[in-house]
XYZ file of C-alpha atoms in Angstrom:
512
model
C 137.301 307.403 162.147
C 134.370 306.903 164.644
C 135.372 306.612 168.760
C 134.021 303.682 170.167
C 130.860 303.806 172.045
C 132.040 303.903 175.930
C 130.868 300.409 178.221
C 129.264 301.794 181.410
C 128.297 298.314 182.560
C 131.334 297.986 184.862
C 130.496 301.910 186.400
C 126.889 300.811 187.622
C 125.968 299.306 190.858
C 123.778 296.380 189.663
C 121.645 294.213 191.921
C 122.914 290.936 191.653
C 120.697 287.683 191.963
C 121.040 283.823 191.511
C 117.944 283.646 189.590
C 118.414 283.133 185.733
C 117.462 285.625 182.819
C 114.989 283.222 181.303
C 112.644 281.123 183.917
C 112.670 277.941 181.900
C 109.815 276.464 183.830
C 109.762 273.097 182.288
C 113.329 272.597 182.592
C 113.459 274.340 186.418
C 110.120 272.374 187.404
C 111.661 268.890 187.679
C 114.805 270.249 190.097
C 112.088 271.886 192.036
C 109.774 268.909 192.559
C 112.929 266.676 193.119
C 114.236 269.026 195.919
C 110.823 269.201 197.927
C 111.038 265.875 197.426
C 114.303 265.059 199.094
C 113.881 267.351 201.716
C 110.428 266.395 202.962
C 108.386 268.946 202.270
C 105.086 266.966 203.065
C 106.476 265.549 206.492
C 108.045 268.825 207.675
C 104.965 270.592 207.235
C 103.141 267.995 209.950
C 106.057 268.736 212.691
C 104.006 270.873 214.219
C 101.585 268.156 215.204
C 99.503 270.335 217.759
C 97.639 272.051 215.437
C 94.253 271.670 214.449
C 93.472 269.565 211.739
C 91.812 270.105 208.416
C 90.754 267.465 206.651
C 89.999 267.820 203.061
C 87.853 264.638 201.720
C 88.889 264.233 198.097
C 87.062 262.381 195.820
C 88.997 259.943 194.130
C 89.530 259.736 189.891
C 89.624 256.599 188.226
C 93.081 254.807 187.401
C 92.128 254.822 183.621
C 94.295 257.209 181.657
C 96.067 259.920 181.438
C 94.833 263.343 183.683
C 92.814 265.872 181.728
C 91.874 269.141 181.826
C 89.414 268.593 184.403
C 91.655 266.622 186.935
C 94.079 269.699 187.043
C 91.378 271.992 187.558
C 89.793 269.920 190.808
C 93.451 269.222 192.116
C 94.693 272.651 191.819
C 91.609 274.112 193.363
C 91.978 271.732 196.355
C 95.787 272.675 196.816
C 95.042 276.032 197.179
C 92.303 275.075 199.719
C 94.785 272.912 201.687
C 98.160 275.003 201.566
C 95.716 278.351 202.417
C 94.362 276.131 205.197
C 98.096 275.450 206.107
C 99.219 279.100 206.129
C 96.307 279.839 208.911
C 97.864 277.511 211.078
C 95.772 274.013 210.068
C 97.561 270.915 210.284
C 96.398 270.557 206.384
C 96.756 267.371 205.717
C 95.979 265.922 202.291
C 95.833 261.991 201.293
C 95.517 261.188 197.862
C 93.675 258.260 196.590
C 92.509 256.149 193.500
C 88.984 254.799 192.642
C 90.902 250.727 191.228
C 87.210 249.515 191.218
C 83.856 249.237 188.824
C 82.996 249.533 185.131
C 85.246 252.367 183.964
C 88.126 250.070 184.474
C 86.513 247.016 183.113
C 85.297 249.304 180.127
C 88.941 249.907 179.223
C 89.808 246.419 179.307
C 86.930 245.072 177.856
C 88.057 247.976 175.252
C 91.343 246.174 174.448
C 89.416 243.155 174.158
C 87.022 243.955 171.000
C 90.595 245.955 169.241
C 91.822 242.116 169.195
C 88.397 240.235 168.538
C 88.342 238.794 172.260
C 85.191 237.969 174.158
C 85.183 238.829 177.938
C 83.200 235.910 178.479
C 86.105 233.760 177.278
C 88.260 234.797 179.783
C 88.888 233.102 182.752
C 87.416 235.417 185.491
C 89.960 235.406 187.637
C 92.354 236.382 184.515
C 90.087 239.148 184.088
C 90.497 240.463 187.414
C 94.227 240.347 187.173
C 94.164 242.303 184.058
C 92.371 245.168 185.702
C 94.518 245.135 188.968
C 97.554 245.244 186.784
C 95.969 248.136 184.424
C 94.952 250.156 187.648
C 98.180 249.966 189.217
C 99.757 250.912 186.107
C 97.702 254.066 185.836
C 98.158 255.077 189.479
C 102.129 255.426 188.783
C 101.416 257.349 185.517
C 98.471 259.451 187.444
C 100.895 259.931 190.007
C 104.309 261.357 188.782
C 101.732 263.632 186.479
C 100.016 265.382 189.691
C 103.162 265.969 191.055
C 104.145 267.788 188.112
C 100.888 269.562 188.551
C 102.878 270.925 192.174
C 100.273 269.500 194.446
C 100.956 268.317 197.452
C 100.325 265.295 199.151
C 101.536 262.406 200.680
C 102.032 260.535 197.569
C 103.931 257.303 198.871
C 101.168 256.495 200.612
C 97.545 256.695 199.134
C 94.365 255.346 199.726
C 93.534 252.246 197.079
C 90.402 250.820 196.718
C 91.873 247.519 195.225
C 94.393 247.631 198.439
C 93.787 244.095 200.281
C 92.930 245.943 203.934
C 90.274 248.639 202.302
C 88.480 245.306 200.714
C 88.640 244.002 204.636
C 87.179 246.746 205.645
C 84.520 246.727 202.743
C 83.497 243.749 203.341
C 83.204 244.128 206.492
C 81.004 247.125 206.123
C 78.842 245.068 203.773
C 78.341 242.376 206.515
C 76.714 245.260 208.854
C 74.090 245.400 206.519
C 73.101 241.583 206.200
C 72.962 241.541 210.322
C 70.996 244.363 211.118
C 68.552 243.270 208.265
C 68.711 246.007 205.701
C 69.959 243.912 203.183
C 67.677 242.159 201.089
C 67.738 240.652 197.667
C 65.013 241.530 195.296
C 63.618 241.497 192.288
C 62.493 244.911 190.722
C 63.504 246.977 187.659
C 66.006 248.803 188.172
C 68.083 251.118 185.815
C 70.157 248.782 183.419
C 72.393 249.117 180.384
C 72.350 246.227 177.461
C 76.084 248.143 176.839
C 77.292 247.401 179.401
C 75.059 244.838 181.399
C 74.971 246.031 184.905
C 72.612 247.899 186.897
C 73.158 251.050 187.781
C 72.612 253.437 190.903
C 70.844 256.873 190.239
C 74.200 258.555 191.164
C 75.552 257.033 188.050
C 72.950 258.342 185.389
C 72.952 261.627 183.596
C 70.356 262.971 181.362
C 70.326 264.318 177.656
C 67.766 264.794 175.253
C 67.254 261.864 173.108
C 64.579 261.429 170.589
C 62.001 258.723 170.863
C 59.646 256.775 169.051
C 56.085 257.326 170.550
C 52.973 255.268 169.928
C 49.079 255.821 170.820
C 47.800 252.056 171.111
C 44.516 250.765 171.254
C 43.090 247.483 173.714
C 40.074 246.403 173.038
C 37.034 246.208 175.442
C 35.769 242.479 175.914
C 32.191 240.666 177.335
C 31.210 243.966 179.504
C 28.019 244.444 180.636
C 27.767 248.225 179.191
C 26.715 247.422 175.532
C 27.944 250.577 174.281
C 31.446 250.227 176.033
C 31.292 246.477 174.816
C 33.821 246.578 171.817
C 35.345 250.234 172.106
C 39.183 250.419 172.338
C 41.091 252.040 175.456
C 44.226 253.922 173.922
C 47.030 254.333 176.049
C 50.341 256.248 174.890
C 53.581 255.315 175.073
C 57.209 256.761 174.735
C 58.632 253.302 174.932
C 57.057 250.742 172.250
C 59.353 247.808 173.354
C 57.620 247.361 176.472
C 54.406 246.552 175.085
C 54.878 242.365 174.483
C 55.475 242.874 178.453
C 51.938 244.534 179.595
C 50.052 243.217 181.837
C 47.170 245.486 182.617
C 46.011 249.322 181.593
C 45.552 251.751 184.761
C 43.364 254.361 184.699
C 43.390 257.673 187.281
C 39.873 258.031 189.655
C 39.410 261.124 189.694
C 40.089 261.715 185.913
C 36.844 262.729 183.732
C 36.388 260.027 180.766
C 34.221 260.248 177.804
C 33.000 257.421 175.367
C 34.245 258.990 171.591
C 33.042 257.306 168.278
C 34.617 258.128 164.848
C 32.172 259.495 162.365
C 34.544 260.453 159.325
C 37.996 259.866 158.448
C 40.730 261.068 155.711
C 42.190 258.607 153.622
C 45.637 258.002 155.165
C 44.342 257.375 158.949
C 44.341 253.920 161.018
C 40.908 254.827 162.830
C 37.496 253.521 161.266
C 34.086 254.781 160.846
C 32.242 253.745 163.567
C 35.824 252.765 165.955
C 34.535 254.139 169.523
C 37.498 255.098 171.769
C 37.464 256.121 175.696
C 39.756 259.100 176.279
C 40.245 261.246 179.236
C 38.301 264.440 178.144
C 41.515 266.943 178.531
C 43.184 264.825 176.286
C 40.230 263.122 174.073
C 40.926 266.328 171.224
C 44.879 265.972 171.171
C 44.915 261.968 170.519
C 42.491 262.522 167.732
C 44.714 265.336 166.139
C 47.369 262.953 165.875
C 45.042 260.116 164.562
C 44.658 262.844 161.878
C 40.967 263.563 162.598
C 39.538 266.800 163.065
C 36.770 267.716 165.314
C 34.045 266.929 162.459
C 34.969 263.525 162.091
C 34.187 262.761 166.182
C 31.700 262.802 168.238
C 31.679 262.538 172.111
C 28.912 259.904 172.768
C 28.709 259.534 176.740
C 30.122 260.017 180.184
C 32.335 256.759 181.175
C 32.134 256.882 185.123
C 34.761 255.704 187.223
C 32.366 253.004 188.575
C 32.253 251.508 184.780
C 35.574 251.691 184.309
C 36.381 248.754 187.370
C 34.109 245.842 185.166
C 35.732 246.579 182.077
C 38.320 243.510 180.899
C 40.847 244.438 178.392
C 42.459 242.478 175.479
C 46.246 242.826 174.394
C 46.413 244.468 170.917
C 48.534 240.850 169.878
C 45.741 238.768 171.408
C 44.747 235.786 168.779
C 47.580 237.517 166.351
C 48.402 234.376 164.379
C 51.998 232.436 165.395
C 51.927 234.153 168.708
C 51.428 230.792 170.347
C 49.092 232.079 172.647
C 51.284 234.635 174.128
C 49.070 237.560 174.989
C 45.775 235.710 174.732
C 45.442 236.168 178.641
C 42.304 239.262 179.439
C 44.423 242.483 180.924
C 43.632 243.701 184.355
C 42.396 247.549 184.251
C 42.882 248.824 187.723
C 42.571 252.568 189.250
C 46.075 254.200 189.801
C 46.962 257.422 191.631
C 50.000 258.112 189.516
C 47.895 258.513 186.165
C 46.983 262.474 185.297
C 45.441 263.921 182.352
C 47.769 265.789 181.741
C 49.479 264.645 178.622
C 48.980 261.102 177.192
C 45.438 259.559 176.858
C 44.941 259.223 180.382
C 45.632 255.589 180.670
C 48.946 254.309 181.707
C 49.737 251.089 180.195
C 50.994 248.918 182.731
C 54.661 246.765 182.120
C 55.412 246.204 185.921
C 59.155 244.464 184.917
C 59.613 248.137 183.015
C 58.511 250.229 185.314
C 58.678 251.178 189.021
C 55.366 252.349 189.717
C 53.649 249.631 187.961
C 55.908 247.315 189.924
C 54.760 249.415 193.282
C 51.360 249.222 192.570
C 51.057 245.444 192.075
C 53.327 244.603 195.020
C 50.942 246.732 197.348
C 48.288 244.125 195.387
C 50.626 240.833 196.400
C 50.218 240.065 192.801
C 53.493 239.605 191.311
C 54.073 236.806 190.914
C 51.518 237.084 188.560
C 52.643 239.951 186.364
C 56.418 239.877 185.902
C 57.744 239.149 182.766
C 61.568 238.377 182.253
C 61.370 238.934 178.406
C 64.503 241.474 178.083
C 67.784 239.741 178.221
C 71.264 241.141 179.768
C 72.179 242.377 176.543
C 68.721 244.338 176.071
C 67.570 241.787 173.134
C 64.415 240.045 173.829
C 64.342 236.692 174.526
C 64.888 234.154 171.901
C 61.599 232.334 171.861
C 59.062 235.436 172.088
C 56.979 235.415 169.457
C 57.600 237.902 166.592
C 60.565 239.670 168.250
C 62.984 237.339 169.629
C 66.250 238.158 169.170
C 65.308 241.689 168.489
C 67.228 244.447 170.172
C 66.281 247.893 172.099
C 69.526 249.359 171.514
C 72.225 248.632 168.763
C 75.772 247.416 169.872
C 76.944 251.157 170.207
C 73.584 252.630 171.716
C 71.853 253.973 168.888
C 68.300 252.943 168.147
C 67.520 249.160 167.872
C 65.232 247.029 165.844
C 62.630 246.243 168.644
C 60.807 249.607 168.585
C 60.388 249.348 165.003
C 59.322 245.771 165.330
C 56.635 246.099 167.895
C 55.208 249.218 165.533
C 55.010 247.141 162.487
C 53.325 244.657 164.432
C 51.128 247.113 165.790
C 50.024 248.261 162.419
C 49.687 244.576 161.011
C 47.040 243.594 163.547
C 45.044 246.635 163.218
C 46.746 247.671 167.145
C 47.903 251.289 166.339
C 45.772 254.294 166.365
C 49.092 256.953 165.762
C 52.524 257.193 166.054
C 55.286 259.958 166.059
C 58.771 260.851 167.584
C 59.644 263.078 170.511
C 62.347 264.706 171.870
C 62.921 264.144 175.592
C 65.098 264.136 178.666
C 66.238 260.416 178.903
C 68.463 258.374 181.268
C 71.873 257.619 180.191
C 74.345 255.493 181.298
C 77.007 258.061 182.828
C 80.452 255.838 181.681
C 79.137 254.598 177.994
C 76.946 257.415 177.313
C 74.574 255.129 175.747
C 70.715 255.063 176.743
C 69.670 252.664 179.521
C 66.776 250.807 180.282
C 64.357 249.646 183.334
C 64.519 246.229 183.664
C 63.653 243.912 186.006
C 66.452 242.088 187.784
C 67.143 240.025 191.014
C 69.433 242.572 192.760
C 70.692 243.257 196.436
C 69.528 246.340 198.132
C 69.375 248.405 200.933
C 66.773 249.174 202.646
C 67.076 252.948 203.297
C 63.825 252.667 205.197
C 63.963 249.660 207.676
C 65.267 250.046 210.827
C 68.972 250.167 211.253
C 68.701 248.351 215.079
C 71.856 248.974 216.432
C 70.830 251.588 219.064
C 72.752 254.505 217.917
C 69.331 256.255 217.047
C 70.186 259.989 217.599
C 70.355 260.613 214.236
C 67.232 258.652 213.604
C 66.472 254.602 213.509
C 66.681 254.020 209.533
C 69.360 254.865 206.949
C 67.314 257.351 205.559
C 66.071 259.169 208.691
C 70.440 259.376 209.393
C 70.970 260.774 206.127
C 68.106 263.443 206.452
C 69.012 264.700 209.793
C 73.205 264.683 209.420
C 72.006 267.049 205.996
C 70.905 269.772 208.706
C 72.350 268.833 211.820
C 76.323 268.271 211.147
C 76.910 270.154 207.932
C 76.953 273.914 207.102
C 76.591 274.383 203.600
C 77.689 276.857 200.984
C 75.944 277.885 198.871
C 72.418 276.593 200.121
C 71.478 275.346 197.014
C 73.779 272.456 197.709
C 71.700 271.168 200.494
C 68.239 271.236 198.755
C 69.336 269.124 196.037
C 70.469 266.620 198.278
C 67.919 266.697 200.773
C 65.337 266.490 197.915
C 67.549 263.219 196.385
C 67.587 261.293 199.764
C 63.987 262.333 200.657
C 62.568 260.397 197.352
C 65.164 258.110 196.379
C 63.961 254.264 196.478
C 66.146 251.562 197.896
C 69.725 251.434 197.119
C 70.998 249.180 194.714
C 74.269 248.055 195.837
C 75.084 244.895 193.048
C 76.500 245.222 190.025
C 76.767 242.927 187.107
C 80.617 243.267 186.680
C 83.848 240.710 187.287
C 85.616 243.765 188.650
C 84.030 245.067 191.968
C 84.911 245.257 195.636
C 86.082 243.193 197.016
């Protein structure tokens, strides 16, 4: 028969301790967050009101779902900012706030919507609005409780709201500022625009990924010129963007650019160029459009010099002039016009020349007072071209999700049918997308308000400088210290070339 084992326990001097065995964090966290909460932790750490302040500026998420990986990540990193700041004696105060406005909201309800076979336009637009104020405030009391499970502090009951009635005052009467001192205009200019979603959008909301596009190498033919040999050649410009071709206007060429006069002298059997076709080609160039015609160096020949001076008489015709059922469409002569923005550096170089698609096309003919003249309003909201243009009404750039539409495709059989096309092929490329959808966007052109970031402000508070941009440029240096450097170079070199801002949107669900 076996002693039993002796029990020391009671002959050991044991620190003792409230805390449990286990820590049961998910069952201890809710008692924790309710006690802070009932004993003010937020307000007793401002008692001390004579400290300095720190001021953390948080950028605001958007009242559309549920917190993700990435919202803990920025909140947690800013509590630890603030409570360090705190510690060192800061009055560290942090206000929490919720972005109620704009097209990520809409998106979701608009979302909702298509689940139940519901057109937005159908709905009353005040309903609409309703909808998303109810859906945002909804979000903000689930976003809420969830950071302060997250332990961050803040003063919770009282946040900033974009949709809150006083911050749309104050909006609007920020807004207002502009329209007196002048620097608000409304234009019409392409701008970046998604059919997805049918708004414009600023630069700040565009992100780019590699998409792969459909490229084209198209010829215009040379009419009534005095040069004889030049008479009845073809100018081939290249193109990454095929759908903007019912909308040119003119071909540019660059004046300091060396041009030759080439003329086909053999071809292989599958190949759109012709014995005896004479092309003018920027010399740097001239041998890489003829490799993708498929012709080799036997079956060219350069025939001439094409000086600048004969370039300024030449007239141009549309590849779709005279095409049958066009109706006359592009029967008008095209302009060809010198252009500092064309290189040889890739291309043909000749630019072709959509000024409703394109901003420096747009530039260059509103330096010549001539647009009136040259915009086209073919493209519709939804990225479909209009319904009663020849040959591709009702066609579409992009498909209802984003992907590739049948326009390009369109224009390219086209192309080939009227004897337009000298080559095509595909290329991968950094392209503009819509930052909410994801989906590729478009320039279009649009009557939009702006901001003139380079008129004068005029309300005598010039230290800074006297227009937005000048302000912008000179607060970058003179009342911010940056870390790490790199920071300030990428926004000094945004605000130095940016255009005017955009400010309107084509949504129901703005501010106010």
């Amino acid at each position: 028969m076996t002693a039993e084992a002796p029990d020391y326990k009671d002959t050991l001097n044991l620190p003792k301790t409230d805390f449990p065995m286990r820590a049961g964090l998910p069952n201890r966290e809710p008692f924790w967050l309710e006690r802070w909460e009932n004993i003010g932790i937020y307000q007793k750490l401002r008692e001390k009101a004579s400290r300095k302040p720190f001021i953390l500026h948080d950028g605001p998420p958007y009242a559309n779902g549920n917190l993700h990986i990435g919202h803990a990540l920025n909140k947690i990193l800013k509590d630890m900012v603030v409570r360090s700041q705190q510690m060192m004696g800061h009055d560290a105060r942090y206000i929490p706030g919720w972005d109620c406005h704009g097209l990520p909201i809409e998106w979701k309800i608009e979302e909702t919507y298509r689940k139940k076979g519901k057109n937005k336009d159908d709905v009353p637009i005040v309903d609409f609005r309703q909808e998303c104020r109810k859906f945002a405030d909804g979000w903000i009391s689930i976003q809420r409780e969830e950071f302060k499970r997250l332990g961050v502090t803040g003063n919770w009951e009282n946040p900033y709201l974009t949709m809150d009635f006083k911050a749309e005052r104050t909006i609007a009467r920020e807004f207002m500022k502009f329209l007196m001192n002048g620097t608000l205009y409304q234009g019409s200019k392409p701008v970046m625009w998604s059919p997805i979603e049918k708004t414009a959008l600023a630069e700040a909301e565009i992100e780019y990924h590699d998409k792969e596009s459909f490229t084209i190498w198209v010829k215009f033919k040379v009419t009534d010129n005095e040069d004889a040999e030049l008479n009845g050649s073809d100018v081939v410009i290249w193109t990454t963007t095929p759908w903007t071709i019912p909308s040119n206007k003119a071909v540019v060429f660059g004046p300091d650019i060396k041009y030759g006069l080439y003329e086909v002298i053999a071809r292989p059997d599958e190949c759109w160029a012709n014995i005896g076709d004479r092309y003018i080609l920027a010399d740097n160039l001239a041998a890489g459009v003829m490799e993708k015609a498929r012709l080799d160096e036997t079956m060219y020949r350069r025939l001439r010099d094409v000086s600048v001076e004969s370039l300024t008489t030449i007239k141009l015709r549309h590849p779709l002039f005279s095409a049958k059922e066009a109706n006359g469409e592009w029967d008008e002569i095209r302009d060809f016009r010198p252009a500092d923005f064309v290189t040889d550096t890739e291309g043909t170089g000749f630019v072709h020349c959509a000024p409703s698609h394109g901003m420096e096309e747009y530039e260059l003919y509103r330096e010549l007072g001539m647009l009136d003249e040259v915009i086209t309003y073919n493209v519709k909201d939804d990225g479909s071209f209009r319904d009663n243009l020849p040959f591709f009404g009702g066609k579409y750039i992009l498909s209802r999700k984003g992907g590739e539409g049948d326009a390009n495709k369109a224009v390219i059989d086209k192309l080939i049918e009227v004897g337009g096309l000298l080559a095509r092929g595909k290329i991968k490329h950094s392209y503009p997308h819509s930052w909410r959808s994801k989906a590729p966007v478009i320039y279009r052109n649009t009557p939009q308000w702006f901001a003139s970031i380079d008129r004068a402000v005029g309300d005598n508070k010039d230290e800074f400088g006297v227009t937005i941009r000048e302000r912008a440029l000179n607060s970058i240096d003179k009342l911010v210290s940056w870390t790490p450097q790199t920071g300030r170079n990428r926004l000094y070199s945004m605000i130095e070339t940016r255009p005017d801002w955009v400010l309107s949107r084509q949504r129901a669900w703005g501010c106010p």
